[in-house]
Short mmCIF file of N, CA and C in Angstrom, two decimals:
data_model
loop_
_atom_site.label_atom_id
_atom_site.label_comp_id
_atom_site.label_asym_id
_atom_site.label_seq_id
_atom_site.Cartn_x
_atom_site.Cartn_y
_atom_site.Cartn_z
N MET A 1 -4.50 -16.18 20.40
CA MET A 1 -2.83 -15.98 20.43
C MET A 1 -1.78 -15.85 21.26
N SER A 2 -0.52 -16.61 21.40
CA SER A 2 0.05 -16.14 22.59
C SER A 2 0.51 -14.91 22.74
N GLU A 3 1.01 -14.24 23.63
CA GLU A 3 2.08 -13.10 23.86
C GLU A 3 2.91 -12.76 23.43
N ASP A 4 3.22 -13.87 22.85
CA ASP A 4 4.63 -13.72 22.00
C ASP A 4 4.27 -13.38 20.98
N ARG A 5 3.66 -13.78 20.07
CA ARG A 5 3.06 -14.27 18.87
C ARG A 5 2.88 -12.32 18.53
N VAL A 6 1.74 -12.14 19.73
CA VAL A 6 1.36 -11.04 19.37
C VAL A 6 2.10 -9.43 19.59
N GLN A 7 3.44 -9.93 20.64
CA GLN A 7 4.63 -8.77 20.83
C GLN A 7 5.64 -9.33 18.96
N ARG A 8 5.59 -10.02 18.56
CA ARG A 8 6.26 -10.26 17.17
C ARG A 8 5.62 -9.52 16.15
N ILE A 9 4.44 -9.78 16.30
CA ILE A 9 3.72 -9.01 15.35
C ILE A 9 3.92 -7.33 15.42
N ALA A 10 3.67 -7.29 16.75
CA ALA A 10 3.52 -5.72 17.01
C ALA A 10 5.28 -5.03 16.47
N GLU A 11 6.54 -5.81 16.42
CA GLU A 11 8.12 -5.64 16.38
C GLU A 11 7.70 -5.39 14.91
N LYS A 12 6.85 -6.23 14.08
CA LYS A 12 7.47 -5.64 13.31
C LYS A 12 6.52 -4.83 11.91
N ALA A 13 5.24 -4.13 12.87
CA ALA A 13 4.34 -3.22 12.24
C ALA A 13 4.92 -2.37 11.92
N PHE A 14 6.54 -2.07 11.81
CA PHE A 14 6.96 -0.94 10.60
C PHE A 14 6.93 -1.06 9.46
N LEU A 15 6.91 -2.52 9.06
CA LEU A 15 6.68 -2.99 7.69
C LEU A 15 5.66 -2.09 6.97
N GLY A 16 4.71 -2.36 7.57
CA GLY A 16 3.65 -1.91 7.12
C GLY A 16 3.51 -0.51 6.48
N THR A 17 3.87 0.23 7.23
CA THR A 17 4.37 1.66 7.07
C THR A 17 5.14 2.19 6.11
N GLU A 18 6.42 1.25 5.45
CA GLU A 18 7.28 1.56 5.25
C GLU A 18 6.67 0.15 3.85
N PHE A 19 6.43 -0.16 3.69
CA PHE A 19 5.38 -0.47 2.24
C PHE A 19 4.38 -0.10 2.16
N LEU A 20 3.26 0.56 2.29
CA LEU A 20 2.31 2.16 2.20
C LEU A 20 3.79 3.25 1.79
N THR A 21 4.74 3.93 2.19
CA THR A 21 5.89 5.08 1.77
C THR A 21 6.26 4.56 0.20
N TRP A 22 6.69 2.79 0.39
CA TRP A 22 6.85 2.51 -0.31
C TRP A 22 5.96 2.76 -2.02
N LEU A 23 4.90 2.50 -1.57
CA LEU A 23 4.43 2.09 -2.78
C LEU A 23 4.15 3.77 -3.00
N TRP A 24 3.97 4.63 -2.41
CA TRP A 24 3.42 5.52 -2.62
C TRP A 24 4.75 6.46 -3.72
N PHE A 25 6.26 6.14 -3.20
CA PHE A 25 7.36 6.12 -3.71
C PHE A 25 7.27 5.91 -5.25
N ARG A 26 7.23 4.94 -5.37
CA ARG A 26 6.71 4.20 -6.71
C ARG A 26 5.61 4.21 -7.75
N SER A 27 4.88 4.75 -6.80
CA SER A 27 3.33 5.00 -7.95
C SER A 27 4.02 6.35 -8.63
N GLN A 28 4.40 7.12 -7.77
CA GLN A 28 5.12 8.46 -8.20
C GLN A 28 6.21 7.97 -9.73
N ARG A 29 7.05 7.33 -9.06
CA ARG A 29 7.97 7.70 -9.65
C ARG A 29 8.17 7.09 -11.14
N ASP A 30 7.32 5.62 -11.09
CA ASP A 30 6.95 4.69 -12.23
C ASP A 30 5.31 4.76 -12.44
N GLU A 31 4.75 6.09 -12.51
CA GLU A 31 3.89 6.48 -12.83
C GLU A 31 2.70 5.27 -12.69
N GLY A 32 2.65 4.46 -11.43
CA GLY A 32 1.90 3.43 -11.19
C GLY A 32 1.68 2.02 -11.61
N ARG A 33 2.51 2.15 -11.79
CA ARG A 33 3.06 1.09 -12.81
C ARG A 33 4.31 -0.29 -12.44
N PHE A 34 3.26 -1.23 -11.95
CA PHE A 34 3.96 -2.82 -11.23
C PHE A 34 4.01 -3.65 -11.67
N ASP A 35 4.91 -4.34 -12.19
CA ASP A 35 4.93 -5.73 -12.70
C ASP A 35 5.50 -6.80 -11.05
N LEU A 36 3.93 -7.82 -11.26
CA LEU A 36 3.51 -8.66 -10.83
C LEU A 36 3.28 -9.66 -11.65
N PRO A 37 4.31 -11.48 -10.95
CA PRO A 37 3.77 -12.68 -11.07
C PRO A 37 2.62 -12.95 -12.56
N GLU A 38 2.50 -13.16 -12.84
CA GLU A 38 1.25 -13.93 -13.68
C GLU A 38 0.02 -14.43 -12.74
N GLU A 39 0.51 -15.22 -11.88
CA GLU A 39 0.06 -15.82 -10.83
C GLU A 39 -0.76 -14.65 -10.20
N ALA A 40 -0.23 -13.42 -9.80
CA ALA A 40 -0.72 -12.46 -8.91
C ALA A 40 -2.41 -11.96 -10.15
N GLY A 41 -1.70 -11.73 -11.35
CA GLY A 41 -2.81 -11.41 -12.10
C GLY A 41 -2.01 -10.26 -12.63
N GLY A 42 -0.43 -10.42 -12.72
CA GLY A 42 0.45 -9.45 -13.84
C GLY A 42 0.47 -7.94 -13.84
N PRO A 43 1.02 -7.72 -14.39
CA PRO A 43 1.35 -6.40 -14.70
C PRO A 43 -0.05 -5.58 -13.89
N CYS A 44 0.49 -4.44 -13.03
CA CYS A 44 -1.11 -3.52 -12.96
C CYS A 44 -0.07 -1.98 -12.29
N ARG A 45 -1.50 -1.34 -12.40
CA ARG A 45 -1.12 0.03 -11.61
C ARG A 45 -1.56 0.14 -10.48
N VAL A 46 -0.74 0.77 -9.72
CA VAL A 46 -1.80 1.52 -8.47
C VAL A 46 -0.81 3.02 -7.99
N TRP A 47 -2.03 3.21 -7.38
CA TRP A 47 -1.83 5.07 -6.94
C TRP A 47 -2.43 5.21 -5.32
N ILE A 48 -2.15 5.99 -4.49
CA ILE A 48 -2.76 6.60 -3.88
C ILE A 48 -3.82 7.35 -4.20
N ASP A 49 -4.93 6.92 -3.86
CA ASP A 49 -6.48 7.94 -4.35
C ASP A 49 -6.24 9.34 -3.64
N ASP A 50 -7.33 9.69 -2.62
CA ASP A 50 -8.09 10.48 -2.38
C ASP A 50 -7.89 10.24 -0.86
N ARG A 51 -7.21 10.19 -0.16
CA ARG A 51 -6.70 10.30 1.37
C ARG A 51 -5.61 9.88 1.42
N LEU A 52 -4.67 10.30 2.76
CA LEU A 52 -3.87 9.77 2.80
C LEU A 52 -3.05 10.23 4.18
N ALA A 53 -2.66 9.21 5.08
CA ALA A 53 -2.72 9.51 6.77
C ALA A 53 -1.15 9.79 6.66
N LEU A 54 -0.54 10.29 7.10
CA LEU A 54 0.81 10.21 8.39
C LEU A 54 0.66 10.21 9.74
N ASP A 55 2.01 9.28 10.35
CA ASP A 55 2.15 10.42 11.43
C ASP A 55 3.47 10.05 12.39
N ALA A 56 3.31 9.76 12.95
CA ALA A 56 5.11 10.30 13.86
C ALA A 56 5.10 8.63 14.29
N TRP A 57 6.00 7.57 14.69
CA TRP A 57 6.45 6.44 15.30
C TRP A 57 6.81 6.96 16.58
N VAL A 58 7.13 8.27 17.34
CA VAL A 58 7.68 8.18 18.29
C VAL A 58 6.81 8.15 19.61
N ALA A 59 5.53 8.21 19.23
CA ALA A 59 4.84 7.95 20.79
C ALA A 59 3.28 7.50 20.03
N GLU A 60 2.71 6.75 20.65
CA GLU A 60 1.17 6.27 20.68
C GLU A 60 0.26 7.37 20.47
N GLY A 61 -0.37 7.81 19.78
CA GLY A 61 -0.70 9.11 19.94
C GLY A 61 -0.06 10.43 19.50
N ALA A 62 0.68 10.00 18.90
CA ALA A 62 1.45 11.17 18.82
C ALA A 62 0.69 12.02 17.09
N GLN A 63 0.78 13.15 16.89
CA GLN A 63 0.04 13.75 16.07
C GLN A 63 0.60 13.39 14.79
N ALA A 64 -0.93 13.42 14.08
CA ALA A 64 -1.09 12.99 12.60
C ALA A 64 -1.58 13.91 12.23
N ASP A 65 -1.15 13.58 10.49
CA ASP A 65 -1.64 14.41 9.31
C ASP A 65 -2.55 13.34 8.37
N THR A 66 -3.13 14.30 7.26
CA THR A 66 -4.90 13.30 6.96
C THR A 66 -4.69 14.35 5.96
N PHE A 67 -4.59 13.91 4.84
CA PHE A 67 -4.65 14.91 3.47
C PHE A 67 -6.02 13.89 2.70
N LYS A 68 -6.49 14.56 2.50
CA LYS A 68 -7.97 14.53 1.41
C LYS A 68 -8.45 15.51 0.42
N GLY A 69 -8.88 14.66 -0.69
CA GLY A 69 -9.07 15.22 -1.60
C GLY A 69 -8.08 15.32 -2.52
N GLY A 70 -8.68 15.46 -4.07
CA GLY A 70 -7.82 16.14 -5.01
C GLY A 70 -6.62 14.76 -5.48
N SER A 71 -5.40 15.08 -4.88
CA SER A 71 -4.54 13.99 -5.39
C SER A 71 -3.68 14.47 -4.57
N PRO A 72 -3.19 13.41 -2.90
CA PRO A 72 -2.80 14.12 -1.76
C PRO A 72 -1.26 13.63 -1.74
N ALA A 73 -0.84 12.21 -2.00
CA ALA A 73 0.06 12.22 -2.20
C ALA A 73 1.15 12.58 -3.63
N GLY A 74 0.02 13.70 -4.31
CA GLY A 74 1.57 14.71 -4.83
C GLY A 74 1.89 16.52 -3.87
N SER A 75 0.70 16.42 -3.04
CA SER A 75 0.81 17.89 -2.29
C SER A 75 1.82 18.07 -1.29
N PRO A 76 2.63 18.95 -1.39
CA PRO A 76 3.27 19.78 -0.82
C PRO A 76 3.47 19.20 0.96
N GLU A 77 2.08 19.84 1.20
CA GLU A 77 1.97 18.94 2.27
C GLU A 77 2.65 17.83 3.15
N ALA A 78 2.11 16.49 2.00
CA ALA A 78 2.27 15.80 1.60
C ALA A 78 3.83 15.42 2.48
N HIS A 79 4.19 15.74 1.31
CA HIS A 79 5.74 16.04 1.51
C HIS A 79 6.71 16.63 2.43
N ALA A 80 6.20 17.20 2.69
CA ALA A 80 6.82 18.28 4.29
C ALA A 80 5.88 17.24 5.87
N ALA A 81 5.65 16.45 5.25
CA ALA A 81 5.01 15.92 6.64
C ALA A 81 6.36 14.79 6.07
N LEU A 82 6.83 13.70 5.48
CA LEU A 82 7.76 12.68 5.42
C LEU A 82 9.41 13.64 5.87
N ARG A 83 9.24 14.75 5.55
CA ARG A 83 10.67 15.18 5.53
C ARG A 83 10.00 15.11 6.68
N LEU A 84 9.79 15.65 7.53
CA LEU A 84 9.53 16.00 9.14
C LEU A 84 9.85 14.58 10.07
N GLY A 85 9.30 13.74 9.16
CA GLY A 85 9.60 11.82 10.18
C GLY A 85 8.60 11.55 10.00
N LYS A 86 7.44 11.55 9.46
CA LYS A 86 6.04 11.32 9.91
C LYS A 86 6.23 9.70 8.74
N LYS A 87 5.24 9.02 8.94
CA LYS A 87 5.74 7.67 8.23
C LYS A 87 4.01 7.40 7.48
N ALA A 88 4.13 6.80 5.92
CA ALA A 88 2.42 6.80 5.87
C ALA A 88 1.96 5.67 6.64
N SER A 89 0.79 5.80 7.24
CA SER A 89 -0.11 4.80 7.90
C SER A 89 -1.13 4.73 7.17
N GLU A 90 -1.92 5.41 6.64
CA GLU A 90 -3.53 4.80 5.87
C GLU A 90 -3.01 5.77 4.43
N ALA A 91 -3.81 5.22 3.67
CA ALA A 91 -4.09 5.06 2.46
C ALA A 91 -5.17 4.58 1.41
N ARG A 92 -5.83 5.58 0.31
CA ARG A 92 -7.38 4.85 0.04
C ARG A 92 -6.48 4.56 -1.21
N LEU A 93 -6.26 3.37 -1.64
CA LEU A 93 -5.44 2.86 -3.23
C LEU A 93 -6.32 2.75 -4.23
N ARG A 94 -5.92 3.14 -5.38
CA ARG A 94 -6.35 2.86 -6.18
C ARG A 94 -6.05 2.06 -7.18
N ILE A 95 -6.45 0.44 -7.92
CA ILE A 95 -5.67 -0.51 -8.27
C ILE A 95 -6.17 -0.67 -9.70
N GLU A 96 -5.36 -0.46 -11.04
CA GLU A 96 -6.00 -0.88 -11.96
C GLU A 96 -5.08 -1.82 -12.48
N ARG A 97 -6.08 -3.44 -13.33
CA ARG A 97 -5.19 -4.56 -13.69
C ARG A 97 -6.46 -4.99 -14.55
N GLY A 98 -5.41 -4.23 -15.86
CA GLY A 98 -6.89 -4.30 -17.40
C GLY A 98 -7.73 -3.68 -17.21
N ASP A 99 -9.01 -3.81 -17.59
CA ASP A 99 -10.11 -3.11 -17.81
C ASP A 99 -10.99 -3.10 -16.14
N GLN A 100 -9.95 -3.70 -14.78
CA GLN A 100 -11.47 -4.01 -14.02
C GLN A 100 -10.19 -3.08 -12.42
N GLU A 101 -11.34 -1.98 -11.72
CA GLU A 101 -10.46 -0.95 -10.97
C GLU A 101 -11.00 -1.40 -9.36
N TRP A 102 -9.92 -1.58 -9.04
CA TRP A 102 -9.87 -1.52 -7.58
C TRP A 102 -9.96 -0.57 -6.37
N PHE A 103 -11.00 -0.01 -5.03
CA PHE A 103 -10.72 1.37 -4.98
C PHE A 103 -10.14 0.16 -3.04
N CYS A 104 -9.43 0.70 -2.19
CA CYS A 104 -9.58 0.30 -0.84
C CYS A 104 -8.52 1.13 -0.23
N THR A 105 -8.98 1.38 1.14
CA THR A 105 -8.14 1.90 2.15
C THR A 105 -7.39 0.17 2.72
N LEU A 106 -5.72 1.09 2.95
CA LEU A 106 -4.69 0.03 3.66
C LEU A 106 -4.23 0.68 5.11
N LYS A 107 -4.44 -0.03 5.90
CA LYS A 107 -4.08 0.40 6.84
C LYS A 107 -2.28 0.21 7.09
N GLY A 108 -1.91 0.62 7.01
CA GLY A 108 0.15 0.08 7.60
C GLY A 108 -0.03 -0.33 8.54
N ARG A 109 -0.05 -0.13 9.44
CA ARG A 109 0.51 -0.84 10.93
C ARG A 109 -0.18 -2.51 11.24
N THR A 110 -1.39 -2.60 10.69
CA THR A 110 -1.88 -4.10 10.11
C THR A 110 -1.96 -4.51 9.07
N LEU A 111 -1.82 -3.87 7.88
CA LEU A 111 -1.98 -4.38 6.47
C LEU A 111 -3.82 -4.84 6.69
N ASP A 112 -4.43 -4.12 7.03
CA ASP A 112 -5.79 -4.11 7.24
C ASP A 112 -6.52 -3.56 6.05
N LEU A 113 -7.42 -4.06 5.29
CA LEU A 113 -7.98 -3.84 4.42
C LEU A 113 -9.50 -3.08 4.61
N SER A 114 -9.86 -1.88 4.45
CA SER A 114 -10.93 -1.83 4.42
C SER A 114 -12.04 -0.31 3.30
N SER A 115 -13.39 -0.41 3.62
CA SER A 115 -13.73 0.73 2.21
C SER A 115 -13.66 0.27 0.87
N ILE A 116 -13.88 -1.30 1.01
CA ILE A 116 -13.43 -2.08 -0.64
C ILE A 116 -14.23 -1.63 -1.54
N LYS A 117 -14.03 -1.11 -2.25
CA LYS A 117 -15.24 -1.00 -4.00
C LYS A 117 -14.78 -2.04 -5.05
N LEU A 118 -15.27 -2.58 -5.45
CA LEU A 118 -14.52 -3.99 -6.07
C LEU A 118 -15.14 -3.18 -7.93
N PRO A 119 -14.65 -4.01 -8.70
CA PRO A 119 -14.89 -4.04 -10.31
C PRO A 119 -16.40 -3.90 -10.92
N ALA A 120 -16.76 -3.63 -11.12
CA ALA A 120 -18.64 -4.27 -11.59
C ALA A 120 -18.58 -5.53 -11.93
N VAL A 121 -19.34 -6.01 -11.59
CA VAL A 121 -20.32 -7.46 -11.85
C VAL A 121 -21.20 -7.80 -12.61
N LEU A 122 -20.91 -7.84 -13.83
CA LEU A 122 -21.48 -7.75 -15.28
C LEU A 122 -23.01 -9.09 -14.78
N SER A 123 -22.49 -10.32 -13.87
CA SER A 123 -23.65 -11.05 -13.81
C SER A 123 -25.41 -10.72 -13.52
N LYS A 124 -25.85 -11.56 -13.82
CA LYS A 124 -27.34 -10.99 -13.62
C LYS A 124 -28.06 -12.11 -12.54
N ALA A 125 -27.92 -12.72 -12.37
CA ALA A 125 -28.23 -13.69 -11.21
C ALA A 125 -27.48 -13.46 -9.87
N ASP A 126 -28.33 -13.57 -8.60
CA ASP A 126 -27.70 -13.58 -7.38
C ASP A 126 -26.65 -14.18 -7.12
N ASP A 127 -26.60 -15.78 -7.33
CA ASP A 127 -25.55 -17.12 -7.35
C ASP A 127 -24.25 -16.25 -7.65
N ASP A 128 -24.26 -16.02 -9.22
CA ASP A 128 -23.11 -15.76 -9.79
C ASP A 128 -23.15 -14.67 -9.50
N ARG A 129 -22.92 -13.56 -9.15
CA ARG A 129 -22.79 -11.78 -8.76
C ARG A 129 -22.25 -12.51 -7.20
N PHE A 130 -22.48 -13.30 -6.79
CA PHE A 130 -21.78 -13.66 -5.01
C PHE A 130 -20.27 -14.00 -5.52
N TYR A 131 -20.61 -14.94 -6.41
CA TYR A 131 -19.38 -15.44 -6.82
C TYR A 131 -18.11 -14.48 -7.41
N ASP A 132 -18.69 -14.26 -8.60
CA ASP A 132 -18.11 -12.68 -9.28
C ASP A 132 -17.55 -12.26 -8.49
N ARG A 133 -18.20 -11.58 -6.97
CA ARG A 133 -17.50 -10.74 -6.26
C ARG A 133 -16.80 -11.13 -5.26
N MET A 134 -16.56 -12.41 -5.19
CA MET A 134 -15.83 -13.32 -4.28
C MET A 134 -14.58 -13.68 -4.95
N ASN A 135 -14.95 -13.69 -6.32
CA ASN A 135 -13.86 -13.47 -7.38
C ASN A 135 -13.03 -12.58 -6.90
N LEU A 136 -13.48 -11.78 -7.35
CA LEU A 136 -12.86 -9.69 -6.81
C LEU A 136 -12.14 -9.68 -5.90
N LEU A 137 -12.73 -10.17 -5.03
CA LEU A 137 -12.14 -9.96 -3.92
C LEU A 137 -10.69 -10.95 -3.41
N GLU A 138 -10.72 -12.04 -3.81
CA GLU A 138 -9.82 -12.46 -3.80
C GLU A 138 -8.67 -11.99 -4.93
N ALA A 139 -9.22 -11.54 -6.18
CA ALA A 139 -7.93 -11.54 -6.94
C ALA A 139 -7.54 -9.79 -6.38
N LEU A 140 -8.42 -9.12 -5.67
CA LEU A 140 -7.30 -7.76 -4.65
C LEU A 140 -6.77 -8.81 -3.89
N ASP A 141 -7.02 -9.13 -3.30
CA ASP A 141 -6.30 -9.88 -1.83
C ASP A 141 -4.97 -10.51 -2.61
N ASP A 142 -5.02 -10.69 -3.26
CA ASP A 142 -3.53 -11.58 -4.97
C ASP A 142 -2.59 -10.19 -5.09
N LEU A 143 -3.60 -9.18 -5.34
CA LEU A 143 -2.95 -8.54 -5.66
C LEU A 143 -1.98 -8.07 -4.87
N ILE A 144 -3.08 -7.23 -4.02
CA ILE A 144 -1.92 -6.58 -2.36
C ILE A 144 -0.63 -7.44 -1.95
N THR A 145 -0.65 -8.75 -1.54
CA THR A 145 0.02 -9.71 -1.39
C THR A 145 1.32 -9.62 -2.24
N ALA A 146 0.84 -9.75 -3.95
CA ALA A 146 1.85 -9.57 -4.39
C ALA A 146 2.37 -8.32 -4.28
N LEU A 147 2.12 -7.09 -4.37
CA LEU A 147 3.12 -5.85 -3.68
C LEU A 147 3.80 -5.76 -2.59
N TYR A 148 3.27 -6.67 -2.04
CA TYR A 148 3.92 -6.55 -0.15
C TYR A 148 5.16 -7.75 -0.67
N HIS A 149 5.27 -8.91 -1.22
CA HIS A 149 6.24 -9.65 -1.46
C HIS A 149 7.35 -9.51 -2.07
N GLN A 150 7.02 -8.19 -2.92
CA GLN A 150 7.56 -7.54 -4.08
C GLN A 150 8.24 -7.56 -3.42
N PHE A 151 7.89 -6.72 -2.50
CA PHE A 151 7.87 -4.79 -1.07
C PHE A 151 9.44 -5.95 -0.17
N LEU A 152 8.52 -6.43 0.07
CA LEU A 152 9.45 -7.90 0.60
C LEU A 152 11.05 -8.23 0.28
N GLU A 153 10.47 -8.71 -0.74
CA GLU A 153 11.89 -9.27 -1.22
C GLU A 153 12.91 -7.94 -1.51
N LEU A 154 13.00 -7.17 -1.94
CA LEU A 154 13.48 -5.85 -2.22
C LEU A 154 14.63 -4.81 -0.93
N ARG A 155 13.20 -5.40 -0.04
CA ARG A 155 13.45 -4.40 1.37
C ARG A 155 14.63 -5.17 1.39
N LEU A 156 14.67 -7.03 1.51
CA LEU A 156 15.56 -7.61 2.41
C LEU A 156 16.61 -8.40 1.38
N ALA A 157 16.85 -7.33 0.30
CA ALA A 157 17.93 -7.55 -0.86
C ALA A 157 19.10 -6.53 -0.86
N LYS A 158 19.92 -7.14 -1.10
CA LYS A 158 21.11 -5.52 -0.86
C LYS A 158 20.78 -4.82 -1.82
N GLY A 159 19.98 -4.81 -2.61
CA GLY A 159 19.68 -3.47 -3.86
C GLY A 159 18.42 -2.84 -2.88
N TRP A 160 18.10 -3.17 -1.58
CA TRP A 160 17.13 -2.05 -1.00
C TRP A 160 17.76 -0.90 -0.39
N ALA A 161 19.62 -0.66 -0.60
CA ALA A 161 20.18 0.37 -0.37
C ALA A 161 20.11 1.39 -1.14
N ALA A 162 19.85 0.72 -2.49
CA ALA A 162 19.91 1.45 -3.62
C ALA A 162 18.74 2.50 -3.70
N GLU A 163 17.59 1.87 -3.36
CA GLU A 163 16.02 2.02 -3.63
C GLU A 163 16.33 3.27 -2.83
N LEU A 164 16.66 2.92 -0.96
CA LEU A 164 16.50 3.76 0.06
C LEU A 164 16.94 4.94 -0.47
N GLU A 165 18.12 4.86 -1.06
CA GLU A 165 18.66 6.21 -1.83
C GLU A 165 17.90 6.82 -3.09
N GLU A 166 17.03 6.14 -3.93
CA GLU A 166 15.80 7.37 -4.06
C GLU A 166 15.08 7.73 -3.28
N ILE A 167 14.47 6.69 -2.06
CA ILE A 167 13.73 7.09 -1.21
C ILE A 167 13.65 8.53 -0.56
N ARG A 168 14.87 8.46 -0.12
CA ARG A 168 15.44 9.30 0.67
C ARG A 168 16.02 10.61 -0.56
N GLY A 169 15.86 10.77 -1.89
CA GLY A 169 16.14 11.65 -2.53
C GLY A 169 14.71 12.14 -3.06
N TRP A 170 14.09 11.03 -3.39
CA TRP A 170 12.36 11.52 -3.02
C TRP A 170 11.31 12.24 -2.45
N VAL A 171 12.14 12.31 -0.70
CA VAL A 171 11.65 12.81 0.31
C VAL A 171 12.07 14.23 0.66
N GLY A 172 13.47 13.73 0.14
CA GLY A 172 14.49 15.30 0.15
C GLY A 172 15.42 15.12 1.95
N ARG A 173 14.94 14.24 2.66
CA ARG A 173 15.29 14.17 3.80
C ARG A 173 16.00 12.88 3.79
N PRO A 174 17.16 12.50 4.96
CA PRO A 174 17.63 10.97 5.06
C PRO A 174 16.19 10.41 5.69
N ILE A 175 15.83 9.07 5.22
CA ILE A 175 14.92 8.66 5.76
C ILE A 175 15.77 7.35 7.31
N ASP A 176 15.17 7.12 8.61
CA ASP A 176 15.39 6.29 9.60
C ASP A 176 14.84 5.06 9.01
N VAL A 177 14.97 3.75 8.69
CA VAL A 177 14.79 2.63 7.99
C VAL A 177 16.33 1.54 8.64
#
């Protein structure tokens, strides 16, 4: 990968943390409901599950806050970290679509997924189980991609100003974006 490309990726890393913060906001405002296009699987529900990390962007290695257990997204401490200017850097997500449920950890700066838990696979044969699991991984990728596209479309549109005002009200202080 060229040095120029690496630099461009690093310059846009803030979008991942904005995306995580927006997911957090929208999941609380809309009770987790997201209307996605049918090609991405249609409507789904997304929540911050049992882990949420926030950190400051001012300097590499700045203090980070990690909230675990229960419902960290609803904790006063997590909202206080937002008010202090920290941004969501990592979150454990729970995504539901129909009767299927995925869990994964999403890292804001890179949009990497880890600790993925797929919905139960009902197939008995090993070959079928493998293909079912691959289809479920692809479905998770489609869901995350569709959510990110929804965020980017809004982020790049004139409607972002109104959304940002709502987010600021939710946080309780101005956010520099």
